[in-house]
Amino acid sequence: MKTDIPEGARAPHFWEAIISLLSLVVGISISIVMYGLDPQIPMMLGVIVASVIALRCGFSWKDIQGGMVNGIYNALPAMIILMIVGSLIGVWILAGVVPTLIYYGLQILAPEVFLPACVIICAVTSLATGTSWGTTGTIGVALMGVGGGLGFPLPIVAGAVLSGAYFGDKMSPLSDTTNLAPAMAGTDLFTHIKHMSYTTGVSISITLVIETFLGLQYSATGSNIDRINTILTTLDSNFFINPVLFLPLLLVLFVSYKKMPAIPGIALGVIAGAICAAGLQGADYNAIANVAFGGYASATGIEDVDSLLSRGGMDSMMYTISLIIVAMMFGGVMERTNQLRVIADKVLAAAKSTGSLVISTVLTGIGANVILCDQYMAIVMSARSYAEAYRERGLAPENLSRAVEDSATVTANLVPWNSGGAYQAATLGVATLAYLPFNFFCWLSPIVTIIFGVMGWTIWRTDEAEPREASVERDL
């Protein structure tokens, strides 16, 4: 993903690019771990350092500012979606949609099968709609309420929701990332999906096994029947509970399946929720507008219910949007001034074998998520950086597209300042670093891909009609 260097400027040295990168990573780490601060200010310092390095390399302030603005521009759709999802959550709680989903979910999903069921439900939803963000913003929010009612720690529930959502998104032919990765790598969609099935099948199988044992561990302590009954009674007495309130959810899933863009699709869900709030819960315009902006404030007097339902609103997403803006400023400067390209070239130069090439691709995808703060930019960056190297070594492009999806796509939500991580944390109400250890599928995927690459399993070559069963270079 090389950019043109303007006259009078030069490509940054490797050590200069590393200084910019370390200013971000070290600054954020120290601020969060040692002082418990929010990451926006340390990230802004990273923007300043990257800009100073760019000035040292001869880039004008106009070029640097253009990189910042372009980075923010690329994230505008995500920020708009965040605001609308915030409104969706608040309105759906007021309308009784979320309370209805929680009410029936508590009666249907037993604790011992809840976690694997979460994975499967979210996987099927994402597979059918092609969107992990849409899945977590609708089904995921309801499952978080059900899990909390059943007594599961919310980070564990969030991990199960995200594991299923990203599996389905990654394997769906309707997904934008699943279409983008093979397009950038130079292969076709269904060859890409078929090739991903080997590593993805292993990752999701391991995830389901872990979730099953984890669910049994929590169910072995015995579910709090009185607590669940209290929640059910409180929901029933404060909301009109009826299966008809599934309709706004089904509407959003249907328009997603029909590939309506996310912004109008989610907005349609808000409108449907507002109609239900007015028609079924007796809410007036003032109440609907207030929860759409400020979120729903539950005041039932039952702590379990109030903690589940007090959330949502456009205003609740403003912290996350500020995080995305600063993050994309940094990524934009790093991309525009070729600092990221210098780091990627150095990594590529060290990849002497097929196994190390796959490792380099995976690490670049993860690193791009950390630096560029957007999974789409990470996919494009890692695919373009390594496409020529894969061709020169006679490796089929689907090897590259698989490594890119198994890293850039699924790890975006594991980075707190990435647009993916910021969105999921704000939507599910759980900090990124809190759910990260339990988001098994998303951190297992790059590990499994690396193992497959090093061992030469299902590594296809351009001159082979069938997948290569014999090993390729295994030395690193």
Short mmCIF file of C-alpha atoms in Angstrom, two decimals:
data_model
loop_
_atom_site.label_atom_id
_atom_site.label_comp_id
_atom_site.label_asym_id
_atom_site.label_seq_id
_atom_site.Cartn_x
_atom_site.Cartn_y
_atom_site.Cartn_z
CA MET A 1 0.00 0.00 0.00
CA LYS A 2 2.69 2.43 -1.08
CA THR A 3 1.89 6.12 -1.40
CA ASP A 4 3.65 8.62 -3.64
CA ILE A 5 6.36 10.59 -1.93
CA PRO A 6 6.07 14.28 -2.79
CA GLU A 7 9.00 16.23 -4.21
CA GLY A 8 11.36 17.38 -1.51
CA ALA A 9 10.46 14.53 0.87
CA ARG A 10 12.07 11.13 1.39
CA ALA A 11 10.99 7.72 2.57
CA PRO A 12 11.33 7.42 6.35
CA HIS A 13 14.07 5.25 7.77
CA PHE A 14 13.03 2.09 9.58
CA TRP A 15 14.12 3.47 12.95
CA GLU A 16 12.06 6.59 12.40
CA ALA A 17 8.92 4.59 11.66
CA ILE A 18 9.56 2.44 14.73
CA ILE A 19 9.76 5.54 16.92
CA SER A 20 6.30 6.57 15.72
CA LEU A 21 4.92 3.10 16.35
CA LEU A 22 6.46 2.81 19.80
CA SER A 23 5.19 6.26 20.77
CA LEU A 24 1.67 4.92 20.29
CA VAL A 25 2.01 1.44 21.75
CA VAL A 26 4.20 2.34 24.73
CA GLY A 27 2.26 5.51 25.50
CA ILE A 28 -1.07 3.70 25.53
CA SER A 29 0.30 0.76 27.52
CA ILE A 30 1.80 2.97 30.23
CA SER A 31 -1.30 5.15 30.46
CA ILE A 32 -3.76 2.27 30.71
CA VAL A 33 -1.73 -0.22 32.78
CA MET A 34 0.03 2.16 35.18
CA TYR A 35 -2.42 5.03 35.52
CA GLY A 36 -5.75 3.65 34.33
CA LEU A 37 -6.20 6.56 31.93
CA ASP A 38 -8.30 6.69 28.80
CA PRO A 39 -6.25 6.15 25.61
CA GLN A 40 -7.24 9.29 23.65
CA ILE A 41 -4.52 11.62 24.98
CA PRO A 42 -1.66 9.08 24.68
CA MET A 43 -2.84 8.39 21.13
CA MET A 44 -2.81 12.11 20.36
CA LEU A 45 0.80 12.20 21.54
CA GLY A 46 1.45 9.37 19.08
CA VAL A 47 -0.08 11.51 16.33
CA ILE A 48 2.28 14.34 17.28
CA VAL A 49 5.36 12.08 17.22
CA ALA A 50 4.39 10.55 13.86
CA SER A 51 3.85 14.06 12.47
CA VAL A 52 7.24 15.27 13.73
CA ILE A 53 8.91 12.27 12.07
CA ALA A 54 7.06 13.06 8.84
CA LEU A 55 8.23 16.68 8.98
CA ARG A 56 11.78 15.44 9.52
CA CYS A 57 11.41 13.38 6.34
CA GLY A 58 10.44 16.46 4.36
CA PHE A 59 6.67 16.03 4.20
CA SER A 60 4.72 19.28 4.31
CA TRP A 61 2.08 19.96 6.94
CA LYS A 62 -0.47 19.89 4.14
CA ASP A 63 0.50 16.27 3.36
CA ILE A 64 0.39 15.29 7.03
CA GLN A 65 -2.94 16.97 7.64
CA GLY A 66 -4.28 15.35 4.47
CA GLY A 67 -3.34 11.95 5.88
CA MET A 68 -5.18 12.70 9.12
CA VAL A 69 -8.30 13.92 7.33
CA ASN A 70 -8.29 10.96 4.96
CA GLY A 71 -7.98 8.56 7.89
CA ILE A 72 -10.96 10.15 9.64
CA TYR A 73 -12.90 10.17 6.37
CA ASN A 74 -12.40 6.42 5.99
CA ALA A 75 -13.89 5.88 9.45
CA LEU A 76 -16.94 8.11 8.98
CA PRO A 77 -19.28 5.23 7.99
CA ALA A 78 -18.27 3.34 11.15
CA MET A 79 -18.92 6.41 13.30
CA ILE A 80 -22.35 6.95 11.73
CA ILE A 81 -23.21 3.29 12.35
CA LEU A 82 -22.10 3.68 15.97
CA MET A 83 -24.46 6.61 16.55
CA ILE A 84 -27.39 4.81 14.95
CA VAL A 85 -26.70 1.59 16.89
CA GLY A 86 -26.64 3.62 20.12
CA SER A 87 -30.09 4.95 19.27
CA LEU A 88 -31.24 1.47 18.25
CA ILE A 89 -30.32 -0.03 21.62
CA GLY A 90 -32.05 2.71 23.61
CA VAL A 91 -35.22 2.63 21.49
CA TRP A 92 -35.38 -1.18 21.42
CA ILE A 93 -35.23 -1.33 25.22
CA LEU A 94 -38.00 1.25 25.54
CA ALA A 95 -40.04 -0.61 22.89
CA GLY A 96 -39.71 -3.89 24.80
CA VAL A 97 -37.75 -5.60 22.03
CA VAL A 98 -34.66 -6.29 24.13
CA PRO A 99 -36.71 -7.12 27.28
CA THR A 100 -38.78 -9.59 25.21
CA LEU A 101 -35.68 -11.28 23.82
CA ILE A 102 -34.22 -11.53 27.33
CA TYR A 103 -37.53 -12.80 28.74
CA TYR A 104 -37.86 -15.70 26.30
CA GLY A 105 -34.13 -16.35 26.20
CA LEU A 106 -34.00 -16.91 29.96
CA GLN A 107 -36.71 -19.55 29.62
CA ILE A 108 -35.28 -21.33 26.59
CA LEU A 109 -31.48 -21.30 27.04
CA ALA A 110 -30.29 -23.51 29.88
CA PRO A 111 -27.01 -22.42 31.55
CA GLU A 112 -25.12 -25.59 30.53
CA VAL A 113 -25.70 -24.96 26.80
CA PHE A 114 -25.85 -21.18 26.82
CA LEU A 115 -22.28 -20.37 25.76
CA PRO A 116 -22.03 -22.77 22.80
CA ALA A 117 -25.58 -21.76 21.86
CA CYS A 118 -24.43 -18.11 21.82
CA VAL A 119 -21.64 -19.01 19.40
CA ILE A 120 -23.96 -20.95 17.10
CA ILE A 121 -26.80 -18.39 17.14
CA CYS A 122 -24.44 -15.52 16.33
CA ALA A 123 -22.59 -17.60 13.73
CA VAL A 124 -25.79 -18.45 11.87
CA THR A 125 -26.97 -14.83 12.04
CA SER A 126 -23.70 -13.43 10.70
CA LEU A 127 -23.49 -16.14 8.05
CA ALA A 128 -26.97 -15.22 6.82
CA THR A 129 -26.50 -11.45 6.96
CA GLY A 130 -22.77 -11.05 6.33
CA THR A 131 -22.23 -8.61 9.18
CA SER A 132 -20.65 -9.14 12.58
CA TRP A 133 -21.47 -5.57 13.62
CA GLY A 134 -25.15 -6.01 12.82
CA THR A 135 -25.22 -9.32 14.68
CA THR A 136 -23.67 -7.96 17.88
CA GLY A 137 -25.81 -4.82 17.75
CA THR A 138 -29.04 -6.85 17.66
CA ILE A 139 -28.85 -10.53 18.68
CA GLY A 140 -25.66 -9.87 20.64
CA VAL A 141 -27.22 -7.21 22.86
CA ALA A 142 -30.10 -9.55 23.72
CA LEU A 143 -27.76 -12.47 24.47
CA MET A 144 -25.73 -10.25 26.78
CA GLY A 145 -28.92 -9.66 28.76
CA VAL A 146 -29.77 -13.35 28.82
CA GLY A 147 -26.25 -14.29 29.92
CA GLY A 148 -26.32 -11.70 32.68
CA GLY A 149 -29.67 -13.04 33.84
CA LEU A 150 -28.30 -16.58 33.93
CA GLY A 151 -25.39 -15.42 36.09
CA PHE A 152 -22.57 -15.55 33.54
CA PRO A 153 -19.84 -12.89 33.76
CA LEU A 154 -20.48 -10.47 30.90
CA PRO A 155 -16.92 -10.64 29.44
CA ILE A 156 -17.40 -14.41 28.94
CA VAL A 157 -20.75 -13.85 27.22
CA ALA A 158 -19.24 -11.13 25.02
CA GLY A 159 -16.46 -13.51 24.00
CA ALA A 160 -18.98 -16.16 22.92
CA VAL A 161 -21.07 -13.60 21.02
CA LEU A 162 -18.05 -12.22 19.18
CA SER A 163 -16.62 -15.66 18.41
CA GLY A 164 -19.82 -16.66 16.64
CA ALA A 165 -20.35 -13.28 14.99
CA TYR A 166 -16.88 -13.16 13.45
CA PHE A 167 -16.97 -16.78 12.34
CA GLY A 168 -20.17 -16.16 10.41
CA ASP A 169 -18.97 -12.84 9.02
CA LYS A 170 -15.68 -14.39 7.91
CA MET A 171 -17.32 -17.31 6.09
CA SER A 172 -20.31 -15.49 4.60
CA PRO A 173 -20.25 -14.71 0.86
CA LEU A 174 -22.35 -11.66 1.77
CA SER A 175 -19.63 -10.16 3.97
CA ASP A 176 -17.70 -7.15 2.71
CA THR A 177 -14.43 -8.34 4.28
CA THR A 178 -14.87 -11.81 2.78
CA ASN A 179 -15.20 -10.17 -0.63
CA LEU A 180 -12.44 -7.61 -0.07
CA ALA A 181 -9.68 -10.06 0.95
CA PRO A 182 -9.75 -12.27 -2.19
CA ALA A 183 -10.13 -9.19 -4.40
CA MET A 184 -6.96 -7.70 -2.94
CA ALA A 185 -5.09 -11.03 -3.06
CA GLY A 186 -6.14 -11.94 -6.60
CA THR A 187 -8.41 -14.95 -6.15
CA ASP A 188 -12.15 -15.54 -6.40
CA LEU A 189 -14.66 -15.47 -3.56
CA PHE A 190 -15.66 -19.12 -3.31
CA THR A 191 -12.12 -20.43 -3.71
CA HIS A 192 -11.21 -18.12 -0.84
CA ILE A 193 -14.07 -19.38 1.35
CA LYS A 194 -13.21 -23.02 0.58
CA HIS A 195 -9.57 -22.46 1.47
CA MET A 196 -10.50 -20.67 4.70
CA SER A 197 -12.70 -23.58 5.76
CA TYR A 198 -9.66 -25.65 6.75
CA THR A 199 -8.23 -23.24 9.31
CA THR A 200 -11.56 -21.72 10.29
CA GLY A 201 -13.08 -25.16 10.87
CA VAL A 202 -10.32 -25.98 13.34
CA SER A 203 -10.61 -22.62 15.13
CA ILE A 204 -14.39 -22.76 15.56
CA SER A 205 -14.29 -26.42 16.65
CA ILE A 206 -11.78 -25.64 19.38
CA THR A 207 -13.88 -22.63 20.38
CA LEU A 208 -17.05 -24.70 20.73
CA VAL A 209 -15.24 -27.28 22.86
CA ILE A 210 -13.90 -24.57 25.18
CA GLU A 211 -17.29 -22.86 25.41
CA THR A 212 -18.99 -26.16 26.22
CA PHE A 213 -16.62 -26.90 29.10
CA LEU A 214 -16.83 -23.31 30.30
CA GLY A 215 -20.63 -23.46 30.26
CA LEU A 216 -20.64 -26.72 32.20
CA GLN A 217 -18.32 -25.21 34.78
CA TYR A 218 -20.74 -22.34 35.46
CA SER A 219 -23.84 -24.51 35.36
CA ALA A 220 -22.25 -26.93 37.83
CA THR A 221 -22.47 -24.20 40.47
CA GLY A 222 -26.23 -24.23 40.05
CA SER A 223 -28.30 -21.53 38.42
CA ASN A 224 -30.04 -19.03 40.65
CA ILE A 225 -33.67 -19.93 39.95
CA ASP A 226 -35.01 -17.27 42.30
CA ARG A 227 -32.90 -14.62 40.60
CA ILE A 228 -34.13 -15.63 37.14
CA ASN A 229 -37.75 -15.68 38.32
CA THR A 230 -37.33 -12.21 39.79
CA ILE A 231 -35.97 -10.92 36.48
CA LEU A 232 -38.82 -12.55 34.54
CA THR A 233 -41.47 -11.12 36.87
CA THR A 234 -39.93 -7.65 36.76
CA LEU A 235 -39.72 -7.64 32.95
CA ASP A 236 -43.30 -8.85 32.67
CA SER A 237 -44.59 -6.16 35.02
CA ASN A 238 -42.71 -3.27 33.39
CA PHE A 239 -43.05 -4.09 29.70
CA PHE A 240 -45.58 -5.52 27.33
CA ILE A 241 -43.93 -8.86 26.50
CA ASN A 242 -45.10 -10.54 23.33
CA PRO A 243 -43.50 -12.47 20.42
CA VAL A 244 -44.69 -9.69 18.07
CA LEU A 245 -41.76 -7.68 19.40
CA PHE A 246 -39.41 -10.01 17.51
CA LEU A 247 -40.49 -8.19 14.34
CA PRO A 248 -38.01 -5.25 14.51
CA LEU A 249 -35.15 -7.74 14.92
CA LEU A 250 -36.40 -9.93 12.08
CA LEU A 251 -36.78 -6.83 9.91
CA VAL A 252 -33.16 -5.78 10.46
CA LEU A 253 -31.90 -9.31 9.78
CA PHE A 254 -34.02 -9.52 6.63
CA VAL A 255 -32.79 -6.25 5.13
CA SER A 256 -29.21 -7.24 6.01
CA TYR A 257 -29.73 -10.55 4.20
CA LYS A 258 -31.02 -8.57 1.21
CA LYS A 259 -27.77 -6.56 1.35
CA MET A 260 -29.31 -3.23 2.27
CA PRO A 261 -26.41 -1.00 3.40
CA ALA A 262 -25.84 -0.97 7.14
CA ILE A 263 -26.75 2.66 7.81
CA PRO A 264 -30.28 2.63 6.31
CA GLY A 265 -30.80 -0.96 7.51
CA ILE A 266 -30.11 -0.14 11.15
CA ALA A 267 -32.01 3.15 10.87
CA LEU A 268 -35.01 1.14 9.69
CA GLY A 269 -34.66 -0.91 12.86
CA VAL A 270 -34.78 2.28 14.94
CA ILE A 271 -37.97 3.37 13.17
CA ALA A 272 -39.56 -0.06 13.69
CA GLY A 273 -38.60 0.10 17.37
CA ALA A 274 -40.10 3.57 17.72
CA ILE A 275 -43.38 2.32 16.24
CA CYS A 276 -43.45 -0.57 18.72
CA ALA A 277 -42.59 1.78 21.60
CA ALA A 278 -45.50 4.05 20.73
CA GLY A 279 -47.99 1.36 19.77
CA LEU A 280 -47.24 -1.38 22.32
CA GLN A 281 -45.55 0.35 25.27
CA GLY A 282 -47.46 3.63 25.20
CA ALA A 283 -44.35 5.79 24.81
CA ASP A 284 -44.74 9.32 23.44
CA TYR A 285 -42.41 11.18 21.06
CA ASN A 286 -40.56 12.86 23.92
CA ALA A 287 -39.71 9.55 25.59
CA ILE A 288 -38.59 7.97 22.31
CA ALA A 289 -36.39 10.94 21.37
CA ASN A 290 -34.84 11.02 24.85
CA VAL A 291 -33.82 7.35 24.88
CA ALA A 292 -32.60 7.57 21.27
CA PHE A 293 -30.08 10.21 22.35
CA GLY A 294 -29.50 9.68 26.07
CA GLY A 295 -30.21 5.96 26.40
CA TYR A 296 -32.69 4.03 28.52
CA ALA A 297 -32.51 4.45 32.30
CA SER A 298 -34.18 1.52 34.03
CA ALA A 299 -35.71 2.29 37.43
CA THR A 300 -37.47 -0.93 38.43
CA GLY A 301 -35.72 -1.12 41.78
CA ILE A 302 -34.35 -4.58 40.90
CA GLU A 303 -30.60 -4.23 40.46
CA ASP A 304 -30.23 -7.17 38.06
CA VAL A 305 -32.82 -5.75 35.69
CA ASP A 306 -31.65 -2.16 35.97
CA SER A 307 -28.05 -3.12 35.21
CA LEU A 308 -29.18 -5.11 32.16
CA LEU A 309 -31.41 -2.42 30.69
CA SER A 310 -29.76 0.91 31.60
CA ARG A 311 -27.82 1.50 28.40
CA GLY A 312 -27.89 2.68 24.82
CA GLY A 313 -28.38 6.11 23.27
CA MET A 314 -26.41 8.10 20.71
CA ASP A 315 -24.60 9.97 23.48
CA SER A 316 -23.15 6.72 24.87
CA MET A 317 -21.18 6.30 21.64
CA MET A 318 -19.43 9.69 21.73
CA TYR A 319 -16.51 8.40 23.81
CA THR A 320 -15.96 5.63 21.29
CA ILE A 321 -16.23 8.01 18.35
CA SER A 322 -13.57 10.30 19.87
CA LEU A 323 -11.32 7.27 20.23
CA ILE A 324 -11.82 6.30 16.59
CA ILE A 325 -11.12 9.85 15.38
CA VAL A 326 -7.76 10.07 17.16
CA ALA A 327 -6.83 6.53 16.15
CA MET A 328 -7.58 7.19 12.49
CA MET A 329 -5.53 10.41 12.61
CA PHE A 330 -2.51 8.35 13.64
CA GLY A 331 -3.17 5.67 11.05
CA GLY A 332 -3.65 8.27 8.35
CA VAL A 333 -0.30 9.93 9.07
CA MET A 334 1.51 6.58 9.18
CA GLU A 335 0.01 5.54 5.84
CA ARG A 336 0.36 8.84 3.99
CA THR A 337 4.01 9.31 4.95
CA ASN A 338 5.01 5.71 4.13
CA GLN A 339 6.04 4.91 7.71
CA LEU A 340 3.91 1.78 7.82
CA ARG A 341 5.21 0.64 4.44
CA VAL A 342 8.80 0.84 5.70
CA ILE A 343 7.95 -1.44 8.63
CA ALA A 344 6.12 -3.93 6.36
CA ASP A 345 9.06 -4.06 3.93
CA LYS A 346 11.45 -4.86 6.75
CA VAL A 347 9.20 -7.69 7.94
CA LEU A 348 8.89 -9.05 4.39
CA ALA A 349 12.65 -9.05 3.89
CA ALA A 350 13.00 -11.44 6.83
CA ALA A 351 10.49 -13.95 5.40
CA LYS A 352 12.74 -16.54 3.76
CA SER A 353 10.43 -19.57 3.80
CA THR A 354 6.76 -20.26 3.18
CA GLY A 355 6.12 -20.65 6.90
CA SER A 356 7.82 -17.37 7.75
CA LEU A 357 5.95 -15.66 4.89
CA VAL A 358 2.62 -16.74 6.39
CA ILE A 359 3.79 -15.59 9.82
CA SER A 360 4.82 -12.23 8.36
CA THR A 361 1.45 -11.84 6.68
CA VAL A 362 -0.41 -12.61 9.89
CA LEU A 363 1.75 -10.28 11.99
CA THR A 364 1.34 -7.50 9.43
CA GLY A 365 -2.45 -7.91 9.50
CA ILE A 366 -2.46 -7.69 13.29
CA GLY A 367 0.05 -4.83 13.31
CA ALA A 368 -1.97 -2.90 10.74
CA ASN A 369 -5.02 -3.22 13.00
CA VAL A 370 -2.98 -1.74 15.83
CA ILE A 371 -1.55 1.09 13.74
CA LEU A 372 -4.16 1.86 11.08
CA CYS A 373 -7.03 1.19 13.50
CA ASP A 374 -9.40 -0.12 10.82
CA GLN A 375 -9.86 -3.69 9.58
CA TYR A 376 -10.52 -2.67 5.97
CA MET A 377 -7.28 -0.71 5.78
CA ALA A 378 -5.51 -3.62 7.48
CA ILE A 379 -6.86 -6.07 4.88
CA VAL A 380 -5.77 -3.87 1.97
CA MET A 381 -2.39 -3.13 3.51
CA SER A 382 -1.43 -6.71 4.29
CA ALA A 383 -2.77 -8.14 1.01
CA ARG A 384 -1.06 -5.58 -1.21
CA SER A 385 2.21 -5.78 0.71
CA TYR A 386 2.61 -9.53 0.19
CA ALA A 387 0.82 -10.32 -3.10
CA GLU A 388 4.03 -10.13 -5.16
CA ALA A 389 5.99 -12.28 -2.70
CA TYR A 390 3.35 -15.05 -2.85
CA ARG A 391 3.39 -14.95 -6.66
CA GLU A 392 7.18 -15.11 -6.83
CA ARG A 393 7.21 -18.21 -4.62
CA GLY A 394 4.57 -20.00 -6.68
CA LEU A 395 1.96 -19.86 -3.91
CA ALA A 396 -1.70 -19.61 -4.87
CA PRO A 397 -3.28 -16.26 -3.92
CA GLU A 398 -5.88 -17.98 -1.73
CA ASN A 399 -3.05 -18.73 0.72
CA LEU A 400 -2.57 -14.98 1.06
CA SER A 401 -6.27 -14.14 1.29
CA ARG A 402 -6.73 -16.78 4.01
CA ALA A 403 -3.82 -15.46 6.07
CA VAL A 404 -5.17 -11.93 5.69
CA GLU A 405 -8.70 -12.85 6.83
CA ASP A 406 -7.38 -15.00 9.68
CA SER A 407 -5.49 -11.99 11.00
CA ALA A 408 -6.72 -8.60 9.80
CA THR A 409 -10.45 -9.41 9.86
CA VAL A 410 -10.77 -11.23 13.17
CA THR A 411 -8.28 -9.30 15.33
CA ALA A 412 -9.70 -5.81 14.73
CA ASN A 413 -12.12 -6.24 17.63
CA LEU A 414 -9.24 -7.23 19.94
CA VAL A 415 -7.60 -3.79 19.70
CA PRO A 416 -9.27 -1.23 22.03
CA TRP A 417 -8.55 1.77 19.80
CA ASN A 418 -9.37 0.02 16.52
CA SER A 419 -12.79 0.96 15.13
CA GLY A 420 -13.81 -2.73 15.50
CA GLY A 421 -12.74 -3.00 19.12
CA ALA A 422 -14.22 0.37 20.03
CA TYR A 423 -17.53 -0.50 18.38
CA GLN A 424 -17.89 -3.92 20.01
CA ALA A 425 -16.95 -2.61 23.46
CA ALA A 426 -19.48 0.20 23.20
CA THR A 427 -22.22 -2.03 21.79
CA LEU A 428 -21.84 -4.96 24.19
CA GLY A 429 -20.99 -2.84 27.22
CA VAL A 430 -17.77 -4.74 27.99
CA ALA A 431 -14.24 -3.33 27.69
CA THR A 432 -12.16 -4.78 24.85
CA LEU A 433 -9.41 -6.03 27.14
CA ALA A 434 -12.03 -7.63 29.40
CA TYR A 435 -13.59 -9.80 26.67
CA LEU A 436 -10.33 -10.43 24.77
CA PRO A 437 -9.27 -13.57 26.72
CA PHE A 438 -12.72 -15.13 26.16
CA ASN A 439 -13.01 -14.26 22.47
CA PHE A 440 -11.48 -17.60 21.65
CA PHE A 441 -12.21 -17.78 17.94
CA CYS A 442 -10.66 -14.43 17.13
CA TRP A 443 -7.31 -15.05 18.78
CA LEU A 444 -7.18 -18.74 17.87
CA SER A 445 -7.61 -18.00 14.15
CA PRO A 446 -4.19 -16.38 13.56
CA ILE A 447 -2.49 -19.06 15.67
CA VAL A 448 -4.09 -21.88 13.68
CA THR A 449 -3.18 -20.19 10.40
CA ILE A 450 0.44 -19.84 11.46
CA ILE A 451 0.57 -23.54 12.42
CA PHE A 452 -0.90 -24.52 9.05
CA GLY A 453 1.62 -22.32 7.27
CA VAL A 454 4.65 -23.60 9.15
CA MET A 455 3.60 -27.25 8.79
CA GLY A 456 2.64 -26.82 5.13
CA TRP A 457 -0.91 -28.05 5.65
CA THR A 458 -3.34 -27.07 2.87
CA ILE A 459 -0.80 -24.75 1.31
CA TRP A 460 -1.80 -24.57 -2.35
CA ARG A 461 0.59 -23.79 -5.19
CA THR A 462 -0.28 -22.02 -8.39
CA ASP A 463 0.57 -25.05 -10.53
CA GLU A 464 -1.56 -27.49 -8.51
CA ALA A 465 -5.22 -28.23 -9.16
CA GLU A 466 -5.67 -29.81 -5.72
CA PRO A 467 -4.41 -28.76 -2.31
CA ARG A 468 -0.86 -29.78 -1.57
CA GLU A 469 -0.71 -32.56 1.00
CA ALA A 470 3.04 -32.84 1.23
CA SER A 471 4.91 -30.37 3.33
CA VAL A 472 6.44 -27.21 1.96
CA GLU A 473 9.36 -25.40 3.54
CA ARG A 474 8.98 -25.76 7.29
CA ASP A 475 12.04 -23.90 8.42
CA LEU A 476 11.65 -20.43 9.78
#
